[in-house]
GROMACS .gro file of C-alpha atoms in nm:
model
  347
    1UNK     CA    1   2.573  -5.223   8.296
    2UNK     CA    2   2.653  -4.863   8.388
    3UNK     CA    3   2.691  -4.776   8.018
    4UNK     CA    4   2.346  -4.917   7.955
    5UNK     CA    5   2.210  -4.717   8.250
    6UNK     CA    6   2.367  -4.394   8.117
    7UNK     CA    7   2.227  -4.462   7.770
    8UNK     CA    8   1.881  -4.534   7.913
    9UNK     CA    9   1.893  -4.212   8.120
   10UNK     CA   10   1.999  -4.020   7.810
   11UNK     CA   11   1.711  -4.172   7.609
   12UNK     CA   12   1.469  -4.082   7.890
   13UNK     CA   13   1.596  -3.723   7.892
   14UNK     CA   14   1.562  -3.700   7.514
   15UNK     CA   15   1.206  -3.834   7.524
   16UNK     CA   16   1.116  -3.592   7.804
   17UNK     CA   17   1.254  -3.301   7.600
   18UNK     CA   18   1.052  -3.408   7.294
   19UNK     CA   19   0.735  -3.432   7.501
   20UNK     CA   20   0.790  -3.082   7.644
   21UNK     CA   21   0.823  -2.939   7.293
   22UNK     CA   22   0.509  -3.120   7.174
   23UNK     CA   23   0.276  -2.973   7.439
   24UNK     CA   24   0.154  -2.624   7.528
   25UNK     CA   25   0.262  -2.677   7.893
   26UNK     CA   26   0.388  -2.963   8.111
   27UNK     CA   27   0.118  -3.232   8.164
   28UNK     CA   28  -0.093  -3.214   8.481
   29UNK     CA   29   0.025  -3.557   8.601
   30UNK     CA   30   0.390  -3.474   8.527
   31UNK     CA   31   0.606  -3.625   8.253
   32UNK     CA   32   0.781  -3.874   8.480
   33UNK     CA   33   0.455  -4.009   8.620
   34UNK     CA   34   0.307  -4.039   8.270
   35UNK     CA   35   0.614  -4.222   8.143
   36UNK     CA   36   0.615  -4.451   8.447
   37UNK     CA   37   0.252  -4.546   8.377
   38UNK     CA   38   0.279  -4.517   7.999
   39UNK     CA   39   0.099  -4.846   7.927
   40UNK     CA   40  -0.203  -4.755   8.140
   41UNK     CA   41  -0.494  -4.614   7.948
   42UNK     CA   42  -0.527  -4.314   8.180
   43UNK     CA   43  -0.175  -4.205   8.087
   44UNK     CA   44  -0.228  -4.266   7.716
   45UNK     CA   45  -0.551  -4.064   7.727
   46UNK     CA   46  -0.375  -3.777   7.904
   47UNK     CA   47  -0.103  -3.777   7.636
   48UNK     CA   48  -0.371  -3.780   7.365
   49UNK     CA   49  -0.558  -3.480   7.507
   50UNK     CA   50  -0.231  -3.290   7.554
   51UNK     CA   51  -0.131  -3.361   7.191
   52UNK     CA   52  -0.477  -3.263   7.066
   53UNK     CA   53  -0.462  -2.934   7.254
   54UNK     CA   54  -0.121  -2.850   7.104
   55UNK     CA   55  -0.224  -2.953   6.749
   56UNK     CA   56  -0.539  -2.740   6.755
   57UNK     CA   57  -0.371  -2.438   6.917
   58UNK     CA   58  -0.088  -2.442   6.660
   59UNK     CA   59  -0.330  -2.480   6.368
   60UNK     CA   60  -0.543  -2.186   6.491
   61UNK     CA   61  -0.239  -1.967   6.566
   62UNK     CA   62  -0.115  -2.025   6.209
   63UNK     CA   63  -0.450  -1.892   6.079
   64UNK     CA   64  -0.435  -1.581   6.300
   65UNK     CA   65  -0.064  -1.491   6.316
   66UNK     CA   66  -0.117  -1.153   6.485
   67UNK     CA   67  -0.271  -1.320   6.790
   68UNK     CA   68  -0.128  -1.550   7.053
   69UNK     CA   69  -0.267  -1.804   7.299
   70UNK     CA   70  -0.240  -1.717   7.667
   71UNK     CA   71  -0.140  -2.043   7.840
   72UNK     CA   72  -0.275  -2.069   8.191
   73UNK     CA   73  -0.196  -2.371   8.412
   74UNK     CA   74  -0.405  -2.425   8.723
   75UNK     CA   75  -0.429  -2.667   9.013
   76UNK     CA   76  -0.733  -2.801   9.192
   77UNK     CA   77  -0.681  -2.846   9.564
   78UNK     CA   78  -0.909  -3.153   9.569
   79UNK     CA   79  -0.682  -3.321   9.311
   80UNK     CA   80  -0.549  -3.259   8.964
   81UNK     CA   81  -0.562  -2.945   8.754
   82UNK     CA   82  -0.555  -2.826   8.398
   83UNK     CA   83  -0.417  -2.611   8.119
   84UNK     CA   84  -0.633  -2.340   7.960
   85UNK     CA   85  -0.516  -2.193   7.630
   86UNK     CA   86  -0.720  -1.890   7.524
   87UNK     CA   87  -0.682  -1.652   7.231
   88UNK     CA   88  -0.889  -1.333   7.240
   89UNK     CA   89  -0.944  -1.044   7.001
   90UNK     CA   90  -0.741  -1.177   6.711
   91UNK     CA   91  -0.805  -1.074   6.354
   92UNK     CA   92  -0.964  -1.408   6.264
   93UNK     CA   93  -1.082  -1.536   6.603
   94UNK     CA   94  -1.275  -1.325   6.848
   95UNK     CA   95  -1.229  -1.595   7.112
   96UNK     CA   96  -1.078  -1.941   7.083
   97UNK     CA   97  -1.017  -2.162   7.383
   98UNK     CA   98  -0.865  -2.510   7.408
   99UNK     CA   99  -0.873  -2.658   7.759
  100UNK     CA  100  -0.726  -2.970   7.910
  101UNK     CA  101  -0.833  -3.087   8.255
  102UNK     CA  102  -0.725  -3.389   8.456
  103UNK     CA  103  -0.908  -3.402   8.788
  104UNK     CA  104  -0.957  -3.661   9.060
  105UNK     CA  105  -1.111  -3.683   9.404
  106UNK     CA  106  -1.454  -3.766   9.542
  107UNK     CA  107  -1.767  -3.716   9.337
  108UNK     CA  108  -2.012  -3.467   9.490
  109UNK     CA  109  -2.361  -3.597   9.576
  110UNK     CA  110  -2.515  -3.372   9.309
  111UNK     CA  111  -2.276  -3.495   9.039
  112UNK     CA  112  -2.337  -3.859   9.143
  113UNK     CA  113  -2.714  -3.798   9.132
  114UNK     CA  114  -2.680  -3.659   8.779
  115UNK     CA  115  -2.493  -3.974   8.671
  116UNK     CA  116  -2.745  -4.206   8.836
  117UNK     CA  117  -3.021  -4.027   8.649
  118UNK     CA  118  -2.841  -4.138   8.328
  119UNK     CA  119  -2.867  -4.503   8.436
  120UNK     CA  120  -2.532  -4.544   8.615
  121UNK     CA  121  -2.579  -4.781   8.913
  122UNK     CA  122  -2.304  -4.635   9.130
  123UNK     CA  123  -2.242  -4.800   9.470
  124UNK     CA  124  -2.075  -4.553   9.706
  125UNK     CA  125  -1.876  -4.648  10.017
  126UNK     CA  126  -1.981  -4.434  10.315
  127UNK     CA  127  -2.135  -4.195  10.064
  128UNK     CA  128  -1.802  -4.152   9.884
  129UNK     CA  129  -1.720  -4.222   9.519
  130UNK     CA  130  -1.355  -4.176   9.414
  131UNK     CA  131  -1.333  -4.060   9.052
  132UNK     CA  132  -1.088  -3.954   8.784
  133UNK     CA  133  -1.195  -3.744   8.485
  134UNK     CA  134  -0.990  -3.602   8.202
  135UNK     CA  135  -1.062  -3.438   7.871
  136UNK     CA  136  -0.983  -3.179   7.608
  137UNK     CA  137  -1.250  -2.925   7.524
  138UNK     CA  138  -1.258  -2.637   7.278
  139UNK     CA  139  -1.490  -2.368   7.147
  140UNK     CA  140  -1.382  -2.138   6.863
  141UNK     CA  141  -1.579  -1.819   6.792
  142UNK     CA  142  -1.453  -1.644   6.475
  143UNK     CA  143  -1.504  -1.273   6.402
  144UNK     CA  144  -1.629  -1.317   6.046
  145UNK     CA  145  -1.997  -1.431   6.034
  146UNK     CA  146  -1.913  -1.648   5.729
  147UNK     CA  147  -1.671  -1.859   5.937
  148UNK     CA  148  -1.864  -2.102   6.161
  149UNK     CA  149  -1.819  -2.154   6.533
  150UNK     CA  150  -1.679  -2.498   6.614
  151UNK     CA  151  -1.680  -2.705   6.932
  152UNK     CA  152  -1.518  -3.034   7.023
  153UNK     CA  153  -1.468  -3.231   7.341
  154UNK     CA  154  -1.317  -3.575   7.411
  155UNK     CA  155  -1.311  -3.716   7.763
  156UNK     CA  156  -1.256  -4.023   7.981
  157UNK     CA  157  -1.416  -4.098   8.316
  158UNK     CA  158  -1.337  -4.358   8.581
  159UNK     CA  159  -1.518  -4.430   8.908
  160UNK     CA  160  -1.420  -4.671   9.186
  161UNK     CA  161  -1.718  -4.831   9.357
  162UNK     CA  162  -1.752  -4.957   9.715
  163UNK     CA  163  -1.633  -5.311   9.628
  164UNK     CA  164  -1.324  -5.178   9.444
  165UNK     CA  165  -1.455  -5.241   9.092
  166UNK     CA  166  -1.399  -4.961   8.844
  167UNK     CA  167  -1.655  -4.827   8.602
  168UNK     CA  168  -1.516  -4.639   8.302
  169UNK     CA  169  -1.653  -4.469   7.994
  170UNK     CA  170  -1.562  -4.228   7.716
  171UNK     CA  171  -1.759  -3.940   7.573
  172UNK     CA  172  -1.712  -3.663   7.322
  173UNK     CA  173  -1.792  -3.517   6.986
  174UNK     CA  174  -1.727  -3.241   6.733
  175UNK     CA  175  -1.998  -3.008   6.600
  176UNK     CA  176  -2.031  -2.701   6.378
  177UNK     CA  177  -2.244  -2.389   6.433
  178UNK     CA  178  -2.255  -2.168   6.125
  179UNK     CA  179  -2.423  -1.826   6.119
  180UNK     CA  180  -2.500  -1.874   5.748
  181UNK     CA  181  -2.543  -2.204   5.569
  182UNK     CA  182  -2.278  -2.314   5.321
  183UNK     CA  183  -2.366  -2.663   5.196
  184UNK     CA  184  -2.015  -2.736   5.067
  185UNK     CA  185  -1.870  -2.664   5.412
  186UNK     CA  186  -2.137  -2.875   5.584
  187UNK     CA  187  -2.062  -3.171   5.355
  188UNK     CA  188  -1.684  -3.139   5.408
  189UNK     CA  189  -1.725  -3.121   5.787
  190UNK     CA  190  -1.957  -3.423   5.810
  191UNK     CA  191  -1.761  -3.633   5.556
  192UNK     CA  192  -1.437  -3.582   5.750
  193UNK     CA  193  -1.602  -3.698   6.073
  194UNK     CA  194  -1.771  -3.989   5.895
  195UNK     CA  195  -1.433  -4.109   5.761
  196UNK     CA  196  -1.293  -4.106   6.117
  197UNK     CA  197  -1.590  -4.312   6.240
  198UNK     CA  198  -1.593  -4.552   5.943
  199UNK     CA  199  -1.238  -4.670   6.023
  200UNK     CA  200  -1.388  -4.841   6.327
  201UNK     CA  201  -1.749  -4.931   6.245
  202UNK     CA  202  -1.983  -4.814   5.967
  203UNK     CA  203  -2.270  -4.794   6.216
  204UNK     CA  204  -2.100  -4.528   6.432
  205UNK     CA  205  -2.139  -4.216   6.216
  206UNK     CA  206  -2.518  -4.242   6.160
  207UNK     CA  207  -2.571  -4.331   6.526
  208UNK     CA  208  -2.355  -4.048   6.664
  209UNK     CA  209  -2.475  -3.796   6.403
  210UNK     CA  210  -2.835  -3.850   6.523
  211UNK     CA  211  -2.720  -3.836   6.887
  212UNK     CA  212  -2.553  -3.501   6.811
  213UNK     CA  213  -2.869  -3.359   6.648
  214UNK     CA  214  -3.077  -3.474   6.947
  215UNK     CA  215  -2.829  -3.357   7.212
  216UNK     CA  216  -2.762  -3.003   7.085
  217UNK     CA  217  -3.131  -2.922   7.086
  218UNK     CA  218  -3.257  -2.598   7.239
  219UNK     CA  219  -3.596  -2.724   7.354
  220UNK     CA  220  -3.740  -2.385   7.442
  221UNK     CA  221  -3.656  -2.258   7.090
  222UNK     CA  222  -3.743  -2.574   6.896
  223UNK     CA  223  -3.411  -2.564   6.709
  224UNK     CA  224  -3.064  -2.719   6.714
  225UNK     CA  225  -2.761  -2.521   6.824
  226UNK     CA  226  -2.593  -2.582   6.488
  227UNK     CA  227  -2.570  -2.826   6.197
  228UNK     CA  228  -2.436  -3.103   6.417
  229UNK     CA  229  -2.151  -3.345   6.368
  230UNK     CA  230  -2.102  -3.638   6.605
  231UNK     CA  231  -2.170  -3.679   6.977
  232UNK     CA  232  -2.154  -3.977   7.215
  233UNK     CA  233  -2.143  -4.038   7.587
  234UNK     CA  234  -2.113  -4.324   7.838
  235UNK     CA  235  -1.943  -4.546   7.576
  236UNK     CA  236  -1.786  -4.849   7.747
  237UNK     CA  237  -1.784  -5.120   7.479
  238UNK     CA  238  -1.667  -5.320   7.290
  239UNK     CA  239  -1.341  -5.281   7.487
  240UNK     CA  240  -1.140  -5.004   7.653
  241UNK     CA  241  -0.868  -5.022   7.385
  242UNK     CA  242  -1.113  -5.017   7.092
  243UNK     CA  243  -1.305  -4.717   7.228
  244UNK     CA  244  -0.976  -4.534   7.296
  245UNK     CA  245  -0.863  -4.591   6.936
  246UNK     CA  246  -1.198  -4.460   6.810
  247UNK     CA  247  -1.170  -4.147   7.029
  248UNK     CA  248  -0.815  -4.098   6.899
  249UNK     CA  249  -0.939  -4.106   6.536
  250UNK     CA  250  -1.207  -3.848   6.620
  251UNK     CA  251  -0.958  -3.619   6.793
  252UNK     CA  252  -0.722  -3.641   6.493
  253UNK     CA  253  -1.011  -3.536   6.263
  254UNK     CA  254  -1.065  -3.200   6.439
  255UNK     CA  255  -0.807  -2.994   6.245
  256UNK     CA  256  -0.886  -3.136   5.897
  257UNK     CA  257  -1.264  -3.099   5.942
  258UNK     CA  258  -1.246  -2.731   6.044
  259UNK     CA  259  -0.927  -2.552   5.935
  260UNK     CA  260  -1.003  -2.568   5.557
  261UNK     CA  261  -1.339  -2.394   5.623
  262UNK     CA  262  -1.168  -2.112   5.816
  263UNK     CA  263  -0.907  -2.068   5.541
  264UNK     CA  264  -1.181  -2.049   5.280
  265UNK     CA  265  -1.389  -1.777   5.450
  266UNK     CA  266  -1.167  -1.577   5.687
  267UNK     CA  267  -1.129  -1.291   5.435
  268UNK     CA  268  -1.494  -1.289   5.314
  269UNK     CA  269  -1.656  -0.947   5.322
  270UNK     CA  270  -1.963  -0.904   5.545
  271UNK     CA  271  -2.223  -0.638   5.625
  272UNK     CA  272  -2.322  -0.490   5.965
  273UNK     CA  273  -2.654  -0.679   5.929
  274UNK     CA  274  -2.468  -1.009   5.887
  275UNK     CA  275  -2.259  -0.932   6.194
  276UNK     CA  276  -2.576  -0.859   6.391
  277UNK     CA  277  -2.727  -1.195   6.286
  278UNK     CA  278  -2.408  -1.364   6.409
  279UNK     CA  279  -2.455  -1.194   6.748
  280UNK     CA  280  -2.814  -1.319   6.771
  281UNK     CA  281  -2.708  -1.675   6.684
  282UNK     CA  282  -2.442  -1.657   6.951
  283UNK     CA  283  -2.715  -1.572   7.198
  284UNK     CA  284  -2.869  -1.910   7.117
  285UNK     CA  285  -2.527  -2.072   7.172
  286UNK     CA  286  -2.515  -1.921   7.522
  287UNK     CA  287  -2.871  -2.037   7.597
  288UNK     CA  288  -2.786  -2.399   7.513
  289UNK     CA  289  -2.460  -2.402   7.708
  290UNK     CA  290  -2.605  -2.253   8.026
  291UNK     CA  291  -2.942  -2.431   8.025
  292UNK     CA  292  -2.876  -2.778   7.879
  293UNK     CA  293  -2.508  -2.864   7.835
  294UNK     CA  294  -2.418  -3.165   8.050
  295UNK     CA  295  -2.046  -3.082   8.068
  296UNK     CA  296  -2.114  -2.729   8.191
  297UNK     CA  297  -2.357  -2.861   8.452
  298UNK     CA  298  -2.113  -3.129   8.570
  299UNK     CA  299  -1.831  -2.873   8.596
  300UNK     CA  300  -2.042  -2.633   8.799
  301UNK     CA  301  -2.142  -2.917   9.034
  302UNK     CA  302  -1.783  -3.041   9.089
  303UNK     CA  303  -1.622  -2.894   9.403
  304UNK     CA  304  -1.308  -2.691   9.330
  305UNK     CA  305  -1.373  -2.675   8.955
  306UNK     CA  306  -1.241  -2.374   8.770
  307UNK     CA  307  -1.536  -2.157   8.665
  308UNK     CA  308  -1.335  -1.948   8.416
  309UNK     CA  309  -1.237  -2.264   8.224
  310UNK     CA  310  -1.592  -2.405   8.231
  311UNK     CA  311  -1.740  -2.081   8.095
  312UNK     CA  312  -1.462  -2.037   7.838
  313UNK     CA  313  -1.713  -2.172   7.583
  314UNK     CA  314  -1.915  -1.851   7.597
  315UNK     CA  315  -1.849  -1.595   7.321
  316UNK     CA  316  -1.690  -1.258   7.388
  317UNK     CA  317  -2.000  -1.086   7.247
  318UNK     CA  318  -2.362  -1.190   7.187
  319UNK     CA  319  -2.702  -1.027   7.148
  320UNK     CA  320  -3.065  -1.086   7.245
  321UNK     CA  321  -3.332  -0.887   7.062
  322UNK     CA  322  -3.698  -0.899   7.156
  323UNK     CA  323  -3.910  -1.096   6.906
  324UNK     CA  324  -3.653  -1.099   6.626
  325UNK     CA  325  -3.776  -1.289   6.318
  326UNK     CA  326  -3.577  -1.297   5.990
  327UNK     CA  327  -3.760  -1.219   5.662
  328UNK     CA  328  -3.902  -1.516   5.467
  329UNK     CA  329  -3.672  -1.668   5.201
  330UNK     CA  330  -3.372  -1.480   5.344
  331UNK     CA  331  -3.029  -1.639   5.411
  332UNK     CA  332  -3.108  -1.603   5.782
  333UNK     CA  333  -3.433  -1.799   5.738
  334UNK     CA  334  -3.241  -2.064   5.541
  335UNK     CA  335  -3.015  -2.156   5.833
  336UNK     CA  336  -3.313  -2.161   6.072
  337UNK     CA  337  -3.488  -2.416   5.850
  338UNK     CA  338  -3.187  -2.653   5.878
  339UNK     CA  339  -3.165  -2.598   6.255
  340UNK     CA  340  -3.530  -2.696   6.291
  341UNK     CA  341  -3.508  -2.990   6.049
  342UNK     CA  342  -3.160  -3.154   6.052
  343UNK     CA  343  -3.026  -3.277   5.715
  344UNK     CA  344  -2.828  -3.578   5.604
  345UNK     CA  345  -2.511  -3.417   5.464
  346UNK     CA  346  -2.321  -3.720   5.337
  347UNK     CA  347  -2.563  -3.928   5.130
   0.00000   0.00000   0.00000
């Protein structure tokens, strides 16, 4: 028996070593705890977001070899913590961040109110709602105006109600924000996401594509933030396992939907006027994130949340000009037309 025990310990050590090499930093919950609870969905989701973070960071670093990700681990005194990986001032990327957070504790009244307003009938015990939330989130702002900005986020949420029952749901999405329209890139991006969705249900891509167009809408401007992708929230059916597998497919599609576009355009030449248009479009990006984005709002309402990680999505530079209107029939006007009237890119 002792030989078996030694062999098992050796296997455990080997697995732990492999996991360490796969990630950007040790997981928030700790490798031993994750392995102990490896069959639980919470643990599998944490492993998935850790793997996604590492995959994306390595793919981006390979595109911008002169730059490196700063890896910053942090703890939240109310429970949990996270890993922020940020690259700044590279040759290809002006700012690229890939964050993982795994937090738990009691939901604040404001955050609970926000959830109830979305139709969640949450029954608190003595005004308290224990919760667990985890996710991977990324925003990539390239230097070249011909390389689009990209955002993705995949998350899992669990709440324990007064009677001990647990409510759970997944959310997430991947979307593209180009400064200039390139139809070939738009088709590639949407087709890659559609393939990930189609593995699970042919109804998902059209449903989540429309949800994305409706969600990333800057109401006060009457335009979308970008050319969309997929977006979903509060998904809790058909089953926990099926939704997890769907989220996994979407997370695995991030690198193939975006990296080929960066490779194609990172060395494109551009003019000072094109750079200025990129800065103005980034201003719109900031407006959406600070005024409408649900994840930003939730983060700012969660006690002990890390503001630097929440606002990592904002670009290093942006611009707001008074009453700027691009000339008719210009390339700048072309992208605005698509932002005001979303297109079907895959049919």
